[in-house]
């Protein structure tokens, strides 16, 4: 299926690895021009090289922390000068560390809210005026299955992402008449570096090996496996497509059927 995205421009945040990278790959395969960000310049450049050589994509990189005001300003300025403001915004950043809520103070909460709520809100604010002028825009926020079913050791994520979800529910309806859709894509368990770190935390806590935790998490999922990041990227690209113009303000859960609710 041609998703109708050829020659659109996307800003994909936190995209040198994992789910962000998978979204960048799926968009590159559709002929989208990309600006990708991450803090580590070397891995970011390797990812850009892969996108150019495998997909023939036009890719610009911005090495910086997207959760800071300076990092966001730099990403937007580079995007503006390379291709103009983005038609597509993929909001992503590292998730908060796992832990115990009794150990988290104001600083930990502020960092989580800054990264997983305030940053996407600021980028939506910065990018949607141009999308309104064009009467076309797509925003996909990478959030978490924790928004639907909280994960005890990820309380910072449960809280901060729920705040973003509430905001998006309102703003998506405010901007819909301008051809803009804003949706959240909720990963269950995808085997990325982030998940490996979470498994290391569980391993320390329970004494189980990484392999045992991997096997138990896979077995507990109705599909008997963890998610493949490419599957995540493909759904993200569809959410950005011209065909998905009537999909708006939704929380799309991608978890192999793990969430047990009917709705
Ligand atoms: P990952 O494999 O660790 O990749 C994270 C990517 O984001 C890397 O490219 C990293 O590069 C970049 N990044 C992290 N912090 C950044 C920052 N402050 N500014 C710019 N770039 C940053 O993680 P992932 O599994 O793809 O997870 C992506 C998001 O989905 C996270 O918020 C995570 O909590 C959430 N999530 C993941 C899962 C899962 O199963 N994987 C499940 C639920 C939710 P640098 O380190 O070089 O900056």
XYZ file of C-alpha atoms and ligand atoms in Angstrom:
311
model
C 0.000 0.000 0.000
C 1.333 3.456 -0.873
C 0.890 5.505 2.295
C 0.965 8.796 0.389
C 3.920 10.147 2.360
C 6.493 10.590 -0.374
C 8.332 13.932 0.028
C 6.792 14.678 3.416
C 9.200 15.695 6.157
C 9.338 14.045 9.583
C 11.071 15.005 12.790
C 11.634 11.726 14.633
C 12.870 12.317 18.171
C 15.112 9.864 20.029
C 15.612 7.758 16.916
C 19.125 6.305 16.895
C 17.933 3.033 18.451
C 14.887 1.013 19.394
C 11.336 2.131 18.667
C 12.219 5.628 17.438
C 14.654 4.168 14.948
C 12.047 1.631 13.816
C 9.621 4.496 13.111
C 12.341 6.343 11.173
C 13.029 3.224 9.098
C 9.357 2.693 8.247
C 8.952 6.351 7.248
C 12.181 6.261 5.218
C 10.794 3.281 3.303
C 7.824 5.508 2.344
C 10.041 8.239 0.885
C 9.810 10.597 3.868
C 12.644 13.095 4.435
C 13.913 12.699 7.954
C 15.417 14.682 10.763
C 16.439 12.253 13.497
C 17.706 13.069 16.964
C 19.505 11.371 19.869
C 22.103 12.418 22.417
C 24.904 10.103 21.270
C 26.289 11.399 17.959
C 28.094 8.234 16.850
C 25.124 5.854 16.961
C 22.935 8.575 15.477
C 25.287 8.925 12.498
C 25.379 5.129 12.043
C 21.580 5.072 11.974
C 21.483 7.954 9.468
C 23.968 6.100 7.279
C 21.755 2.988 7.380
C 18.645 4.992 6.450
C 20.426 6.630 3.520
C 22.019 3.461 2.194
C 19.024 1.119 2.626
C 16.183 3.442 1.695
C 17.856 6.236 -0.268
C 16.353 8.585 2.310
C 17.339 12.225 2.777
C 18.373 12.322 6.434
C 19.649 15.110 8.673
C 20.840 14.416 12.213
C 20.671 16.499 15.376
C 22.728 15.294 18.333
C 21.237 16.680 21.535
C 18.949 16.106 24.479
C 15.380 16.543 23.247
C 14.131 16.880 26.830
C 15.880 20.250 27.231
C 14.727 23.588 25.851
C 18.049 24.007 24.028
C 17.825 20.499 22.553
C 14.310 21.091 21.234
C 15.228 24.519 19.799
C 18.230 22.995 18.027
C 16.174 20.118 16.572
C 13.528 22.512 15.264
C 16.097 24.956 13.850
C 17.978 22.193 12.003
C 14.728 20.784 10.629
C 13.591 24.237 9.518
C 16.815 24.974 7.686
C 17.184 21.492 6.136
C 13.636 20.839 4.901
C 11.264 23.383 6.488
C 9.059 22.641 9.506
C 7.947 19.002 9.703
C 4.724 17.575 8.293
C 5.112 14.647 10.692
C 6.265 14.765 14.305
C 7.174 11.559 16.136
C 7.564 12.352 19.824
C 9.858 10.050 21.747
C 12.463 10.194 24.516
C 14.023 7.771 26.930
C 11.667 6.500 29.588
C 12.149 7.063 33.327
C 14.223 4.532 35.271
C 12.386 1.787 37.137
C 12.362 1.905 40.926
C 10.255 2.214 44.053
C 7.910 5.174 44.488
C 9.206 5.662 48.053
C 12.597 6.619 46.633
C 11.389 9.249 44.161
C 11.407 12.909 45.133
C 10.601 16.127 43.342
C 13.710 15.953 41.130
C 12.848 12.486 39.778
C 9.245 13.492 39.119
C 10.283 16.729 37.434
C 12.682 14.866 35.137
C 10.000 12.335 34.177
C 7.378 15.003 33.507
C 9.916 17.075 31.549
C 10.874 14.119 29.323
C 7.615 12.268 28.835
C 4.975 14.991 29.124
C 6.338 18.514 28.727
C 8.731 17.765 25.817
C 6.072 16.313 23.482
C 3.661 19.101 24.464
C 6.265 21.766 23.606
C 7.039 20.121 20.253
C 3.334 19.840 19.399
C 3.011 23.552 20.213
C 5.992 24.400 17.984
C 5.084 22.224 14.979
C 1.315 22.444 14.642
C 1.047 26.107 13.499
C 2.811 25.199 10.214
C 0.723 22.027 9.925
C -2.378 24.226 10.286
C -1.176 26.473 7.465
C -0.675 23.401 5.278
C -3.968 21.858 6.441
C -2.081 18.585 6.904
C -0.099 17.180 9.793
C 0.540 14.027 11.772
C 1.754 13.671 15.332
C 2.466 10.272 16.883
C 3.554 10.164 20.507
C 5.379 7.041 21.619
C 3.989 6.443 25.111
C 3.550 3.065 26.839
C 1.136 0.265 27.624
C 1.629 1.575 31.196
C -0.959 4.238 30.337
C -3.642 1.518 30.119
C -2.257 -0.901 32.702
C 0.283 0.573 35.125
C 3.603 -1.239 35.635
C 4.482 -1.103 39.369
C 8.230 -0.481 39.012
C 7.638 2.193 36.335
C 5.525 4.567 38.433
C 7.261 7.647 37.000
C 6.309 6.516 33.504
C 2.745 5.597 34.545
C 2.241 9.091 35.944
C 4.032 11.350 33.452
C 2.675 9.618 30.349
C -0.874 9.700 31.662
C -0.550 13.484 31.880
C 0.458 13.636 28.198
C -2.401 11.303 27.285
C -4.928 13.618 28.934
C -3.523 16.641 27.119
C -3.532 14.876 23.736
C -7.155 13.817 24.169
C -8.102 17.502 24.183
C -5.711 19.046 21.673
C -6.307 16.335 19.037
C -9.949 17.447 18.838
C -8.993 21.140 18.764
C -6.753 20.691 15.694
C -8.692 18.034 13.757
C -10.482 20.520 11.494
C -7.065 21.588 10.153
C -6.205 18.168 8.740
C -3.986 17.340 11.717
C -4.179 14.073 13.620
C -2.515 13.446 16.976
C -2.415 9.909 18.299
C -0.486 7.925 20.876
C 1.197 4.615 20.090
C 1.518 2.433 23.189
C 4.249 -0.223 23.136
C 3.922 -3.362 25.197
C 7.199 -5.258 25.481
C 9.580 -4.742 22.550
C 13.057 -6.183 22.868
C 15.152 -2.999 22.744
C 18.002 -1.644 24.903
C 15.413 -0.023 27.140
C 13.725 -3.362 27.817
C 17.094 -5.035 28.417
C 17.766 -2.404 31.124
C 14.374 -3.050 32.696
C 15.111 -6.784 32.691
C 18.457 -6.053 34.419
C 16.540 -4.177 37.146
C 14.148 -7.122 37.578
C 17.092 -9.515 37.590
C 18.749 -7.611 40.469
C 15.461 -7.497 42.350
C 14.424 -11.138 41.923
C 17.706 -13.021 41.452
C 16.398 -14.479 38.176
C 18.661 -14.436 35.141
C 18.041 -12.233 32.123
C 17.222 -15.360 30.079
C 14.671 -16.522 32.670
C 12.971 -13.127 32.692
C 12.959 -13.036 28.883
C 11.383 -16.511 28.758
C 8.798 -15.695 31.429
C 7.751 -12.401 29.787
C 7.484 -14.105 26.393
C 5.463 -17.006 27.805
C 3.108 -14.634 29.652
C 2.155 -12.851 26.416
C -0.755 -14.354 24.419
C 1.474 -14.313 21.314
C 4.230 -16.126 23.294
C 6.850 -13.627 22.221
C 8.054 -10.072 22.646
C 7.440 -7.419 20.009
C 9.709 -6.752 17.066
C 10.517 -3.010 16.701
C 9.847 -3.229 12.927
C 6.214 -4.098 13.751
C 6.026 -0.921 15.819
C 7.520 1.195 13.031
C 5.054 -0.158 10.479
C 2.034 0.813 12.589
C 3.546 4.242 13.232
C 3.981 4.808 9.478
C 0.363 3.795 8.854
C -0.801 6.244 11.550
C 1.028 8.949 9.577
C -0.474 7.895 6.249
C -3.018 9.745 4.160
C -5.313 6.726 4.650
C -5.284 7.276 8.435
C -6.678 10.822 8.189
C -9.762 9.911 10.272
C -7.759 8.230 13.065
C -7.439 10.932 15.694
C -7.058 11.280 19.456
C -6.582 7.538 19.879
C -4.355 5.357 22.040
C -3.217 2.449 19.900
C -1.932 -0.407 22.023
C 0.655 -2.678 20.391
C 1.257 -5.500 22.841
C 0.466 -8.837 21.170
C -2.900 -8.907 22.980
C -1.343 -8.725 26.444
C -3.840 -6.218 27.865
C -6.773 -8.407 28.909
C -9.621 -5.874 28.572
C -12.378 -6.092 25.951
C -11.850 -2.420 25.037
P 15.936 2.457 23.543
O 16.086 1.239 22.729
O 16.741 2.608 24.795
O 16.204 3.699 22.574
C 16.053 5.003 23.055
C 16.462 5.996 21.980
O 16.152 7.300 22.442
C 17.962 5.992 21.682
O 18.148 6.330 20.328
C 18.472 7.096 22.585
O 19.702 7.586 22.138
C 17.330 8.103 22.468
N 17.184 9.009 23.604
C 17.011 8.647 24.894
N 16.906 9.746 25.662
C 17.008 10.820 24.816
C 16.987 12.210 25.011
N 16.834 12.731 26.228
N 17.124 13.032 23.939
C 17.279 12.493 22.697
N 17.302 11.185 22.456
C 17.179 10.344 23.510
O 14.414 2.653 24.046
P 13.048 2.121 23.370
O 12.753 0.767 23.892
O 13.061 2.383 21.921
O 11.987 3.069 24.090
C 11.494 4.270 23.501
C 10.405 4.811 24.410
O 9.340 3.853 24.493
C 10.883 5.051 25.852
O 10.279 6.200 26.368
C 10.397 3.822 26.576
O 10.193 4.050 27.948
C 9.086 3.555 25.847
N 8.632 2.172 26.003
C 9.383 1.154 25.522
C 8.932 -0.143 25.697
C 9.720 -1.331 25.187
O 9.299 -2.469 25.412
N 10.813 -1.160 24.510
C 7.728 -0.387 26.362
C 6.985 0.680 26.839
C 7.456 1.958 26.647
P 20.746 8.324 23.144
O 20.809 7.472 24.375
O 22.020 8.388 22.383
O 20.156 9.667 23.421
